[in-house]
PDB file of C-alpha atoms in Angstrom:
ATOM      1  CA  MET A   1    -123.676 -17.941   2.356  1.00 93.00           C
ATOM      2  CA  LEU A   2    -127.360 -18.107   2.746  1.00 97.00           C
ATOM      3  CA  THR A   3    -129.264 -18.923   5.977  1.00 98.00           C
ATOM      4  CA  ARG A   4    -132.851 -20.125   5.961  1.00 98.00           C
ATOM      5  CA  SER A   5    -135.438 -22.344   7.724  1.00 98.00           C
ATOM      6  CA  VAL A   6    -135.442 -26.091   6.953  1.00 98.00           C
ATOM      7  CA  CYS A   7    -137.833 -27.447   4.487  1.00 98.00           C
ATOM      8  CA  ALA A   8    -138.919 -31.183   3.880  1.00 98.00           C
ATOM      9  CA  ALA A   9    -137.011 -31.334   0.558  1.00 97.00           C
ATOM     10  CA  ASP A  10    -133.624 -30.705   2.448  1.00 98.00           C
ATOM     11  CA  TYR A  11    -133.864 -34.172   4.067  1.00 98.00           C
ATOM     12  CA  LYS A  12    -132.600 -35.996   0.833  1.00 97.00           C
ATOM     13  CA  GLU A  13    -129.365 -34.021   0.689  1.00 97.00           C
ATOM     14  CA  VAL A  14    -128.727 -34.056   4.340  1.00 98.00           C
ATOM     15  CA  ILE A  15    -129.405 -37.725   4.973  1.00 97.00           C
ATOM     16  CA  SER A  16    -127.211 -38.587   1.894  1.00 96.00           C
ATOM     17  CA  VAL A  17    -124.020 -36.895   3.566  1.00 97.00           C
ATOM     18  CA  LEU A  18    -124.892 -37.457   7.169  1.00 97.00           C
ATOM     19  CA  ASN A  19    -122.760 -40.552   7.976  1.00 96.00           C
ATOM     20  CA  GLU A  20    -119.879 -39.003   5.894  1.00 97.00           C
ATOM     21  CA  TRP A  21    -119.978 -35.726   7.966  1.00 97.00           C
ATOM     22  CA  TRP A  22    -119.813 -37.926  11.082  1.00 95.00           C
ATOM     23  CA  GLY A  23    -116.631 -39.660   9.880  1.00 94.00           C
ATOM     24  CA  GLY A  24    -118.420 -42.895   8.800  1.00 95.00           C
ATOM     25  CA  ARG A  25    -120.575 -43.347  11.969  1.00 92.00           C
ATOM     26  CA  GLN A  26    -124.008 -44.882  11.297  1.00 92.00           C
ATOM     27  CA  MET A  27    -126.100 -41.740  12.276  1.00 93.00           C
ATOM     28  CA  THR A  28    -129.092 -41.932   9.792  1.00 93.00           C
ATOM     29  CA  ASP A  29    -131.374 -43.925  12.138  1.00 91.00           C
ATOM     30  CA  MET A  30    -131.242 -40.985  14.572  1.00 93.00           C
ATOM     31  CA  LEU A  31    -132.556 -38.476  12.120  1.00 96.00           C
ATOM     32  CA  PRO A  32    -135.864 -39.531  10.406  1.00 97.00           C
ATOM     33  CA  LYS A  33    -137.445 -37.182   8.068  1.00 98.00           C
ATOM     34  CA  LEU A  34    -140.075 -36.177  10.545  1.00 98.00           C
ATOM     35  CA  PHE A  35    -137.781 -33.593  12.032  1.00 98.00           C
ATOM     36  CA  PHE A  36    -137.480 -31.902   8.693  1.00 98.00           C
ATOM     37  CA  VAL A  37    -141.373 -31.915   8.242  1.00 98.00           C
ATOM     38  CA  HIS A  38    -142.751 -31.006  11.694  1.00 98.00           C
ATOM     39  CA  PHE A  39    -140.026 -28.602  13.237  1.00 98.00           C
ATOM     40  CA  GLN A  40    -139.357 -26.147  10.349  1.00 98.00           C
ATOM     41  CA  ASN A  41    -139.821 -23.023  12.364  1.00 98.00           C
ATOM     42  CA  THR A  42    -136.953 -23.870  14.738  1.00 98.00           C
ATOM     43  CA  SER A  43    -134.647 -25.712  12.326  1.00 98.00           C
ATOM     44  CA  PHE A  44    -132.050 -24.109  10.066  1.00 98.00           C
ATOM     45  CA  ILE A  45    -129.923 -24.594   6.930  1.00 98.00           C
ATOM     46  CA  ILE A  46    -126.809 -22.738   5.936  1.00 98.00           C
ATOM     47  CA  GLU A  47    -126.070 -23.015   2.054  1.00 98.00           C
ATOM     48  CA  LYS A  48    -123.098 -22.096  -0.020  1.00 97.00           C
ATOM     49  CA  ASP A  49    -123.291 -22.048  -3.776  1.00 96.00           C
ATOM     50  CA  GLY A  50    -126.563 -23.936  -3.593  1.00 95.00           C
ATOM     51  CA  ARG A  51    -125.327 -26.750  -1.318  1.00 97.00           C
ATOM     52  CA  ILE A  52    -126.012 -27.395   2.219  1.00 98.00           C
ATOM     53  CA  ILE A  53    -122.953 -26.833   4.350  1.00 98.00           C
ATOM     54  CA  GLY A  54    -124.619 -26.849   7.744  1.00 98.00           C
ATOM     55  CA  PHE A  55    -128.035 -27.691   9.487  1.00 98.00           C
ATOM     56  CA  LEU A  56    -129.544 -27.410  12.908  1.00 98.00           C
ATOM     57  CA  ILE A  57    -132.685 -29.425  13.962  1.00 98.00           C
ATOM     58  CA  GLY A  58    -134.412 -28.128  17.056  1.00 98.00           C
ATOM     59  CA  PHE A  59    -137.881 -27.820  18.538  1.00 98.00           C
ATOM     60  CA  ILE A  60    -139.827 -26.291  21.456  1.00 98.00           C
ATOM     61  CA  SER A  61    -140.735 -28.614  24.188  1.00 98.00           C
ATOM     62  CA  GLN A  62    -144.275 -29.515  24.421  1.00 98.00           C
ATOM     63  CA  THR A  63    -144.024 -30.604  28.055  1.00 98.00           C
ATOM     64  CA  TYR A  64    -142.034 -27.469  29.149  1.00 98.00           C
ATOM     65  CA  LEU A  65    -143.192 -24.605  27.138  1.00 97.00           C
ATOM     66  CA  ASN A  66    -140.315 -22.259  28.029  1.00 97.00           C
ATOM     67  CA  GLU A  67    -137.728 -24.803  27.023  1.00 98.00           C
ATOM     68  CA  ALA A  68    -136.300 -25.498  23.522  1.00 98.00           C
ATOM     69  CA  TYR A  69    -134.063 -28.496  22.530  1.00 98.00           C
ATOM     70  CA  VAL A  70    -131.428 -28.841  19.904  1.00 98.00           C
ATOM     71  CA  HIS A  71    -131.495 -32.454  18.510  1.00 98.00           C
ATOM     72  CA  PHE A  72    -129.026 -32.455  15.774  1.00 96.00           C
ATOM     73  CA  VAL A  73    -126.311 -30.057  14.305  1.00 97.00           C
ATOM     74  CA  GLY A  74    -124.052 -30.878  11.440  1.00 97.00           C
ATOM     75  CA  VAL A  75    -121.407 -29.003   9.520  1.00 98.00           C
ATOM     76  CA  HIS A  76    -119.694 -30.073   6.414  1.00 98.00           C
ATOM     77  CA  PRO A  77    -116.192 -31.126   7.353  1.00 97.00           C
ATOM     78  CA  LYS A  78    -114.623 -28.585   4.886  1.00 97.00           C
ATOM     79  CA  TYR A  79    -116.380 -25.704   6.461  1.00 97.00           C
ATOM     80  CA  ARG A  80    -115.667 -26.369  10.204  1.00 96.00           C
ATOM     81  CA  LYS A  81    -114.101 -23.830  12.408  1.00 94.00           C
ATOM     82  CA  LYS A  82    -115.752 -20.989  10.492  1.00 96.00           C
ATOM     83  CA  GLY A  83    -118.494 -20.067  12.912  1.00 97.00           C
ATOM     84  CA  ILE A  84    -121.152 -21.948  11.008  1.00 98.00           C
ATOM     85  CA  ALA A  85    -122.451 -23.951  13.991  1.00 98.00           C
ATOM     86  CA  LYS A  86    -122.228 -20.831  16.153  1.00 98.00           C
ATOM     87  CA  ARG A  87    -124.470 -19.040  13.502  1.00 98.00           C
ATOM     88  CA  LEU A  88    -126.942 -21.920  13.560  1.00 98.00           C
ATOM     89  CA  TYR A  89    -127.342 -21.831  17.319  1.00 98.00           C
ATOM     90  CA  GLU A  90    -127.807 -18.062  17.252  1.00 98.00           C
ATOM     91  CA  LEU A  91    -130.561 -18.461  14.688  1.00 98.00           C
ATOM     92  CA  PHE A  92    -132.177 -21.019  16.971  1.00 98.00           C
ATOM     93  CA  PHE A  93    -131.782 -18.952  20.293  1.00 98.00           C
ATOM     94  CA  GLU A  94    -133.520 -15.987  18.457  1.00 98.00           C
ATOM     95  CA  ALA A  95    -136.368 -18.183  16.967  1.00 98.00           C
ATOM     96  CA  VAL A  96    -137.089 -19.831  20.309  1.00 98.00           C
ATOM     97  CA  GLN A  97    -136.765 -16.758  22.391  1.00 97.00           C
ATOM     98  CA  LYS A  98    -139.260 -14.984  20.079  1.00 96.00           C
ATOM     99  CA  ARG A  99    -141.597 -17.928  20.975  1.00 96.00           C
ATOM    100  CA  GLY A 100    -141.223 -17.579  24.689  1.00 96.00           C
ATOM    101  CA  CYS A 101    -138.406 -19.835  25.552  1.00 97.00           C
ATOM    102  CA  GLU A 102    -135.828 -19.099  28.194  1.00 97.00           C
ATOM    103  CA  ILE A 103    -134.045 -22.337  28.374  1.00 98.00           C
ATOM    104  CA  VAL A 104    -132.237 -24.332  25.744  1.00 98.00           C
ATOM    105  CA  ARG A 105    -131.067 -28.002  26.237  1.00 98.00           C
ATOM    106  CA  CYS A 106    -129.100 -30.415  24.288  1.00 98.00           C
ATOM    107  CA  LEU A 107    -126.678 -33.280  24.901  1.00 98.00           C
ATOM    108  CA  THR A 108    -123.662 -35.083  23.563  1.00 97.00           C
ATOM    109  CA  SER A 109    -121.544 -38.148  24.073  1.00 96.00           C
ATOM    110  CA  PRO A 110    -118.779 -37.847  26.721  1.00 97.00           C
ATOM    111  CA  ALA A 111    -116.243 -38.855  24.025  1.00 94.00           C
ATOM    112  CA  ASN A 112    -117.135 -35.856  21.926  1.00 95.00           C
ATOM    113  CA  HIS A 113    -114.593 -33.253  23.329  1.00 95.00           C
ATOM    114  CA  THR A 114    -115.126 -30.963  20.432  1.00 95.00           C
ATOM    115  CA  SER A 115    -118.857 -30.812  21.133  1.00 96.00           C
ATOM    116  CA  ILE A 116    -118.302 -30.256  24.936  1.00 97.00           C
ATOM    117  CA  ALA A 117    -115.841 -27.386  24.299  1.00 97.00           C
ATOM    118  CA  PHE A 118    -118.150 -25.789  21.646  1.00 97.00           C
ATOM    119  CA  HIS A 119    -121.210 -25.809  23.858  1.00 98.00           C
ATOM    120  CA  THR A 120    -119.249 -24.524  26.908  1.00 97.00           C
ATOM    121  CA  LYS A 121    -118.059 -21.538  24.649  1.00 97.00           C
ATOM    122  CA  MET A 122    -121.618 -20.979  23.470  1.00 97.00           C
ATOM    123  CA  GLY A 123    -122.634 -20.332  27.178  1.00 96.00           C
ATOM    124  CA  PHE A 124    -124.030 -23.741  28.029  1.00 98.00           C
ATOM    125  CA  GLN A 125    -123.556 -25.152  31.450  1.00 98.00           C
ATOM    126  CA  ILE A 126    -123.114 -28.900  32.154  1.00 98.00           C
ATOM    127  CA  GLU A 127    -125.808 -30.552  34.210  1.00 98.00           C
ATOM    128  CA  LYS A 128    -124.903 -32.575  37.180  1.00 98.00           C
ATOM    129  CA  GLY A 129    -125.013 -36.185  36.387  1.00 98.00           C
ATOM    130  CA  ASP A 130    -124.185 -39.515  38.093  1.00 98.00           C
ATOM    131  CA  TYR A 131    -120.368 -39.318  38.093  1.00 97.00           C
ATOM    132  CA  GLU A 132    -117.462 -37.216  36.680  1.00 97.00           C
ATOM    133  CA  VAL A 133    -114.752 -38.121  34.176  1.00 95.00           C
ATOM    134  CA  ASN A 134    -111.918 -35.514  33.833  1.00 93.00           C
ATOM    135  CA  GLY A 135    -114.091 -33.043  35.457  1.00 94.00           C
ATOM    136  CA  ILE A 136    -117.046 -33.621  33.072  1.00 97.00           C
ATOM    137  CA  SER A 137    -120.262 -34.725  34.678  1.00 98.00           C
ATOM    138  CA  ILE A 138    -121.910 -37.696  32.986  1.00 98.00           C
ATOM    139  CA  HIS A 139    -125.409 -39.201  33.025  1.00 98.00           C
ATOM    140  CA  LYS A 140    -125.133 -43.011  32.990  1.00 97.00           C
ATOM    141  CA  ASP A 141    -127.305 -44.918  30.480  1.00 97.00           C
ATOM    142  CA  TYR A 142    -129.145 -41.744  29.596  1.00 97.00           C
ATOM    143  CA  ASP A 143    -130.231 -42.898  26.086  1.00 96.00           C
ATOM    144  CA  GLY A 144    -130.360 -46.517  26.872  1.00 95.00           C
ATOM    145  CA  GLN A 145    -127.821 -49.066  28.450  1.00 94.00           C
ATOM    146  CA  GLY A 146    -124.267 -47.987  27.889  1.00 95.00           C
ATOM    147  CA  GLN A 147    -125.472 -44.695  26.242  1.00 96.00           C
ATOM    148  CA  GLU A 148    -123.850 -42.221  28.513  1.00 97.00           C
ATOM    149  CA  ARG A 149    -124.548 -38.424  27.772  1.00 98.00           C
ATOM    150  CA  VAL A 150    -123.363 -35.067  28.862  1.00 98.00           C
ATOM    151  CA  LEU A 151    -126.408 -32.718  29.366  1.00 98.00           C
ATOM    152  CA  PHE A 152    -126.163 -29.104  28.564  1.00 98.00           C
ATOM    153  CA  VAL A 153    -128.449 -26.292  29.666  1.00 98.00           C
ATOM    154  CA  LYS A 154    -128.301 -22.583  28.615  1.00 98.00           C
ATOM    155  CA  TYR A 155    -130.472 -19.802  30.072  1.00 97.00           C
ATOM    156  CA  LEU A 156    -131.264 -17.280  27.422  1.00 96.00           C
ATOM    157  CA  LYS A 157    -130.797 -13.697  28.474  1.00 79.00           C
ATOM    158  CA  LEU A 158    -134.107 -11.892  28.943  1.00 63.00           C
ATOM    159  CA  GLU A 159    -134.191  -8.793  26.678  1.00 55.00           C
TER     160      GLU A 159
ATOM    161  CA  MET B   1    -154.903 -51.838  33.285  1.00 93.00           C
ATOM    162  CA  LEU B   2    -153.983 -48.287  33.933  1.00 97.00           C
ATOM    163  CA  THR B   3    -153.660 -45.656  31.238  1.00 98.00           C
ATOM    164  CA  ARG B   4    -151.551 -42.522  31.827  1.00 98.00           C
ATOM    165  CA  SER B   5    -149.203 -39.882  30.255  1.00 98.00           C
ATOM    166  CA  VAL B   6    -145.603 -40.688  29.697  1.00 98.00           C
ATOM    167  CA  CYS B   7    -142.987 -39.508  32.144  1.00 98.00           C
ATOM    168  CA  ALA B   8    -139.228 -39.409  31.699  1.00 98.00           C
ATOM    169  CA  ALA B   9    -138.696 -42.119  34.230  1.00 97.00           C
ATOM    170  CA  ASP B  10    -140.554 -44.515  31.817  1.00 98.00           C
ATOM    171  CA  TYR B  11    -137.670 -44.354  29.319  1.00 98.00           C
ATOM    172  CA  LYS B  12    -135.479 -46.920  31.252  1.00 97.00           C
ATOM    173  CA  GLU B  13    -138.122 -49.516  31.259  1.00 97.00           C
ATOM    174  CA  VAL B  14    -139.203 -49.006  27.634  1.00 98.00           C
ATOM    175  CA  ILE B  15    -135.800 -48.832  26.121  1.00 97.00           C
ATOM    176  CA  SER B  16    -134.736 -52.041  28.025  1.00 96.00           C
ATOM    177  CA  VAL B  17    -137.348 -54.067  26.230  1.00 97.00           C
ATOM    178  CA  LEU B  18    -137.659 -52.245  22.908  1.00 97.00           C
ATOM    179  CA  ASN B  19    -135.456 -54.448  20.657  1.00 96.00           C
ATOM    180  CA  GLU B  20    -137.039 -57.621  22.341  1.00 97.00           C
ATOM    181  CA  TRP B  21    -140.606 -56.408  21.530  1.00 97.00           C
ATOM    182  CA  TRP B  22    -139.548 -55.781  17.982  1.00 95.00           C
ATOM    183  CA  GLY B  23    -138.280 -59.363  17.606  1.00 94.00           C
ATOM    184  CA  GLY B  24    -134.691 -58.613  18.068  1.00 95.00           C
ATOM    185  CA  ARG B  25    -134.461 -55.670  15.613  1.00 92.00           C
ATOM    186  CA  GLN B  26    -132.145 -52.822  16.564  1.00 92.00           C
ATOM    187  CA  MET B  27    -134.736 -50.119  17.347  1.00 93.00           C
ATOM    188  CA  THR B  28    -133.218 -48.165  20.204  1.00 93.00           C
ATOM    189  CA  ASP B  29    -131.368 -45.617  18.067  1.00 91.00           C
ATOM    190  CA  MET B  30    -134.748 -44.458  16.782  1.00 93.00           C
ATOM    191  CA  LEU B  31    -136.157 -43.700  20.255  1.00 96.00           C
ATOM    192  CA  PRO B  32    -133.900 -41.236  22.155  1.00 97.00           C
ATOM    193  CA  LYS B  33    -134.988 -40.195  25.617  1.00 98.00           C
ATOM    194  CA  LEU B  34    -135.940 -36.688  24.295  1.00 98.00           C
ATOM    195  CA  PHE B  35    -139.397 -38.034  23.229  1.00 98.00           C
ATOM    196  CA  PHE B  36    -140.167 -39.082  26.774  1.00 98.00           C
ATOM    197  CA  VAL B  37    -139.055 -35.722  28.198  1.00 98.00           C
ATOM    198  CA  HIS B  38    -140.545 -33.173  25.695  1.00 98.00           C
ATOM    199  CA  PHE B  39    -143.636 -34.663  24.254  1.00 98.00           C
ATOM    200  CA  GLN B  40    -145.517 -35.864  27.540  1.00 98.00           C
ATOM    201  CA  ASN B  41    -148.862 -34.376  26.780  1.00 98.00           C
ATOM    202  CA  THR B  42    -149.380 -36.422  23.667  1.00 98.00           C
ATOM    203  CA  SER B  43    -147.564 -39.613  24.637  1.00 98.00           C
ATOM    204  CA  PHE B  44    -149.230 -42.464  26.565  1.00 98.00           C
ATOM    205  CA  ILE B  45    -148.392 -45.600  28.691  1.00 98.00           C
ATOM    206  CA  ILE B  46    -150.558 -48.600  29.514  1.00 98.00           C
ATOM    207  CA  GLU B  47    -149.537 -50.475  32.562  1.00 98.00           C
ATOM    208  CA  LYS B  48    -150.617 -53.793  34.013  1.00 97.00           C
ATOM    209  CA  ASP B  49    -149.427 -54.920  37.488  1.00 96.00           C
ATOM    210  CA  GLY B  50    -147.020 -52.074  37.671  1.00 95.00           C
ATOM    211  CA  ARG B  51    -145.306 -53.048  34.338  1.00 97.00           C
ATOM    212  CA  ILE B  52    -145.435 -51.150  31.113  1.00 98.00           C
ATOM    213  CA  ILE B  53    -147.225 -53.314  28.499  1.00 98.00           C
ATOM    214  CA  GLY B  54    -147.806 -50.603  25.739  1.00 98.00           C
ATOM    215  CA  PHE B  55    -146.714 -47.108  24.931  1.00 98.00           C
ATOM    216  CA  LEU B  56    -147.323 -44.433  22.236  1.00 98.00           C
ATOM    217  CA  ILE B  57    -144.960 -41.540  21.558  1.00 98.00           C
ATOM    218  CA  GLY B  58    -146.547 -38.736  19.489  1.00 98.00           C
ATOM    219  CA  PHE B  59    -146.412 -34.954  19.151  1.00 98.00           C
ATOM    220  CA  ILE B  60    -148.084 -31.948  17.548  1.00 98.00           C
ATOM    221  CA  SER B  61    -146.452 -30.615  14.495  1.00 98.00           C
ATOM    222  CA  GLN B  62    -144.811 -27.281  15.089  1.00 98.00           C
ATOM    223  CA  THR B  63    -144.945 -26.558  11.249  1.00 98.00           C
ATOM    224  CA  TYR B  64    -148.524 -27.534  10.741  1.00 98.00           C
ATOM    225  CA  LEU B  65    -150.482 -26.689  13.863  1.00 97.00           C
ATOM    226  CA  ASN B  66    -153.588 -28.633  12.995  1.00 97.00           C
ATOM    227  CA  GLU B  67    -151.592 -31.800  12.457  1.00 98.00           C
ATOM    228  CA  ALA B  68    -150.234 -34.380  14.884  1.00 98.00           C
ATOM    229  CA  TYR B  69    -147.792 -37.242  14.335  1.00 98.00           C
ATOM    230  CA  VAL B  70    -147.338 -40.699  15.942  1.00 98.00           C
ATOM    231  CA  HIS B  71    -143.702 -41.551  16.106  1.00 98.00           C
ATOM    232  CA  PHE B  72    -143.618 -44.864  17.814  1.00 96.00           C
ATOM    233  CA  VAL B  73    -146.081 -47.383  19.341  1.00 97.00           C
ATOM    234  CA  GLY B  74    -145.080 -50.490  21.026  1.00 97.00           C
ATOM    235  CA  VAL B  75    -147.177 -53.333  22.638  1.00 98.00           C
ATOM    236  CA  HIS B  76    -145.696 -56.201  24.805  1.00 98.00           C
ATOM    237  CA  PRO B  77    -145.717 -59.390  22.618  1.00 97.00           C
ATOM    238  CA  LYS B  78    -147.888 -61.221  25.219  1.00 97.00           C
ATOM    239  CA  TYR B  79    -150.566 -58.632  25.152  1.00 97.00           C
ATOM    240  CA  ARG B  80    -151.104 -58.143  21.456  1.00 96.00           C
ATOM    241  CA  LYS B  81    -154.455 -58.488  19.740  1.00 94.00           C
ATOM    242  CA  LYS B  82    -156.186 -57.226  22.929  1.00 96.00           C
ATOM    243  CA  GLY B  83    -156.919 -53.711  21.620  1.00 97.00           C
ATOM    244  CA  ILE B  84    -153.978 -52.020  23.540  1.00 98.00           C
ATOM    245  CA  ALA B  85    -152.593 -50.193  20.492  1.00 98.00           C
ATOM    246  CA  LYS B  86    -156.211 -49.100  19.629  1.00 98.00           C
ATOM    247  CA  ARG B  87    -156.567 -47.752  23.113  1.00 98.00           C
ATOM    248  CA  LEU B  88    -153.355 -45.866  22.941  1.00 98.00           C
ATOM    249  CA  TYR B  89    -154.337 -44.310  19.371  1.00 98.00           C
ATOM    250  CA  GLU B  90    -157.659 -43.234  20.875  1.00 98.00           C
ATOM    251  CA  LEU B  91    -155.920 -41.465  23.861  1.00 98.00           C
ATOM    252  CA  PHE B  92    -153.789 -39.756  21.343  1.00 98.00           C
ATOM    253  CA  PHE B  93    -156.633 -38.726  18.969  1.00 98.00           C
ATOM    254  CA  GLU B  94    -158.451 -37.323  22.017  1.00 98.00           C
ATOM    255  CA  ALA B  95    -155.409 -35.365  23.310  1.00 98.00           C
ATOM    256  CA  VAL B  96    -154.525 -33.788  19.955  1.00 98.00           C
ATOM    257  CA  GLN B  97    -158.139 -33.013  19.049  1.00 97.00           C
ATOM    258  CA  LYS B  98    -158.408 -31.158  22.242  1.00 96.00           C
ATOM    259  CA  ARG B  99    -155.399 -29.083  21.262  1.00 96.00           C
ATOM    260  CA  GLY B 100    -156.777 -28.213  17.849  1.00 96.00           C
ATOM    261  CA  CYS B 101    -155.501 -30.972  15.638  1.00 97.00           C
ATOM    262  CA  GLU B 102    -157.742 -32.234  12.655  1.00 97.00           C
ATOM    263  CA  ILE B 103    -155.069 -34.423  10.933  1.00 98.00           C
ATOM    264  CA  VAL B 104    -152.906 -37.338  12.330  1.00 98.00           C
ATOM    265  CA  ARG B 105    -150.029 -38.708  10.257  1.00 98.00           C
ATOM    266  CA  CYS B 106    -147.686 -41.764  10.898  1.00 98.00           C
ATOM    267  CA  LEU B 107    -145.807 -44.204   8.663  1.00 98.00           C
ATOM    268  CA  THR B 108    -144.534 -47.722   8.597  1.00 97.00           C
ATOM    269  CA  SER B 109    -142.301 -50.013   6.525  1.00 96.00           C
ATOM    270  CA  PRO B 110    -144.012 -51.646   3.533  1.00 97.00           C
ATOM    271  CA  ALA B 111    -142.909 -55.024   5.046  1.00 94.00           C
ATOM    272  CA  ASN B 112    -144.997 -54.405   8.105  1.00 95.00           C
ATOM    273  CA  HIS B 113    -148.254 -55.845   6.942  1.00 95.00           C
ATOM    274  CA  THR B 114    -149.715 -56.009  10.518  1.00 95.00           C
ATOM    275  CA  SER B 115    -149.133 -52.325  10.830  1.00 96.00           C
ATOM    276  CA  ILE B 116    -150.641 -51.471   7.389  1.00 97.00           C
ATOM    277  CA  ALA B 117    -153.746 -53.640   8.306  1.00 97.00           C
ATOM    278  CA  PHE B 118    -153.954 -51.960  11.823  1.00 97.00           C
ATOM    279  CA  HIS B 119    -153.727 -48.418  10.606  1.00 98.00           C
ATOM    280  CA  THR B 120    -156.349 -49.116   7.774  1.00 97.00           C
ATOM    281  CA  LYS B 121    -158.684 -50.504  10.461  1.00 97.00           C
ATOM    282  CA  MET B 122    -158.133 -47.364  12.579  1.00 97.00           C
ATOM    283  CA  GLY B 123    -159.352 -45.207   9.727  1.00 96.00           C
ATOM    284  CA  PHE B 124    -156.077 -44.073   8.276  1.00 98.00           C
ATOM    285  CA  GLN B 125    -155.770 -43.713   4.526  1.00 98.00           C
ATOM    286  CA  ILE B 126    -152.606 -44.513   2.657  1.00 98.00           C
ATOM    287  CA  GLU B 127    -150.949 -41.392   0.975  1.00 98.00           C
ATOM    288  CA  LYS B 128    -150.126 -41.748  -2.657  1.00 98.00           C
ATOM    289  CA  GLY B 129    -146.436 -42.407  -3.134  1.00 98.00           C
ATOM    290  CA  ASP B 130    -143.875 -43.173  -5.872  1.00 98.00           C
ATOM    291  CA  TYR B 131    -145.107 -46.688  -6.895  1.00 97.00           C
ATOM    292  CA  GLU B 132    -147.346 -49.575  -5.716  1.00 97.00           C
ATOM    293  CA  VAL B 133    -146.645 -52.988  -4.469  1.00 95.00           C
ATOM    294  CA  ASN B 134    -149.566 -55.395  -4.059  1.00 93.00           C
ATOM    295  CA  GLY B 135    -151.863 -52.412  -4.132  1.00 94.00           C
ATOM    296  CA  ILE B 136    -149.954 -50.491  -1.450  1.00 97.00           C
ATOM    297  CA  SER B 137    -148.602 -47.106  -2.379  1.00 98.00           C
ATOM    298  CA  ILE B 138    -144.910 -46.671  -1.304  1.00 98.00           C
ATOM    299  CA  HIS B 139    -142.617 -43.459  -0.848  1.00 98.00           C
ATOM    300  CA  LYS B 140    -139.258 -44.439  -2.099  1.00 97.00           C
ATOM    301  CA  ASP B 141    -136.151 -43.487   0.042  1.00 97.00           C
ATOM    302  CA  TYR B 142    -138.435 -41.624   2.411  1.00 97.00           C
ATOM    303  CA  ASP B 143    -136.232 -41.924   5.446  1.00 96.00           C
ATOM    304  CA  GLY B 144    -133.052 -42.096   3.569  1.00 95.00           C
ATOM    305  CA  GLN B 145    -131.730 -44.277   0.748  1.00 94.00           C
ATOM    306  CA  GLY B 146    -133.466 -47.771   0.674  1.00 95.00           C
ATOM    307  CA  GLN B 147    -135.832 -46.671   3.562  1.00 96.00           C
ATOM    308  CA  GLU B 148    -139.184 -46.995   1.910  1.00 97.00           C
ATOM    309  CA  ARG B 149    -142.219 -46.022   3.708  1.00 98.00           C
ATOM    310  CA  VAL B 150    -146.061 -46.198   3.691  1.00 98.00           C
ATOM    311  CA  LEU B 151    -147.545 -42.959   4.772  1.00 98.00           C
ATOM    312  CA  PHE B 152    -150.777 -42.835   6.612  1.00 98.00           C
ATOM    313  CA  VAL B 153    -153.048 -39.859   7.187  1.00 98.00           C
ATOM    314  CA  LYS B 154    -156.316 -39.680   9.308  1.00 98.00           C
ATOM    315  CA  TYR B 155    -158.734 -36.870   9.346  1.00 97.00           C
ATOM    316  CA  LEU B 156    -160.152 -36.603  12.762  1.00 96.00           C
ATOM    317  CA  LYS B 157    -164.001 -36.118  12.958  1.00 79.00           C
ATOM    318  CA  LEU B 158    -165.079 -32.637  13.950  1.00 64.00           C
ATOM    319  CA  GLU B 159    -167.208 -32.798  16.986  1.00 55.00           C
TER     320      GLU B 159
END
């Protein structure tokens, strides 16, 4: 396995498998090429035998300079539960910490229990929202009407 | 009319009118709240009588530090052809120039003739793509399969 930064040319391969990796959900509108062009220093690829098997797209907040945000993480369905997402997050934490960030944020849908469990295991806390369902705090209409989200925050350890 | 920077609380109002302003097209997936949270210094609102009538969402490239990118610009249908988009772009140019940018990029769909005419008038050049239609150079599959784009670039004048 090879880990490296994202480059613009990766977009074509990632976008062609995106909906498939998400079990047929229409995801491509949420990932325009701009993220592969303008946030390369904080976005990563994991390859195996010359094919992309995982990617993370993240950036540093331009409003809050000590905060970083993970926008999108995907792992090839055949390579799940092998620590690939964990490795991508570790690369991201290291990159943003080097650039002065102490806080990492990201979010997921309340229905994505795998994602909630993963982020909790990775040391993220759930931010208090508008109401709770099964003990999980939810932000109502966060990404537009009916678009509920679970918000995560992680405080990076100062070294 | 009041011009100001975007704040996170603007998202609710903007996202609730977005599809309507685009003539019923499904646009909301392309504008998650993150842009209203993390790129406030380079994103702007124009208000009239306490209501948002125009907005621009842009950021500085984290790969190319002298480049800025305009992601989304919207104007209330009743307030078009009044120079509001022009004013938003001017605010953006000023903000990113102050932060060391010399280049601004953005893109549109080939079918959006109004946008192509507007950007040309604003001093943007069209970047050479894969083929031409009616004299307009087009990048094939730029934002995924079938997602053709016209790419614009503007070189800001050094002062």
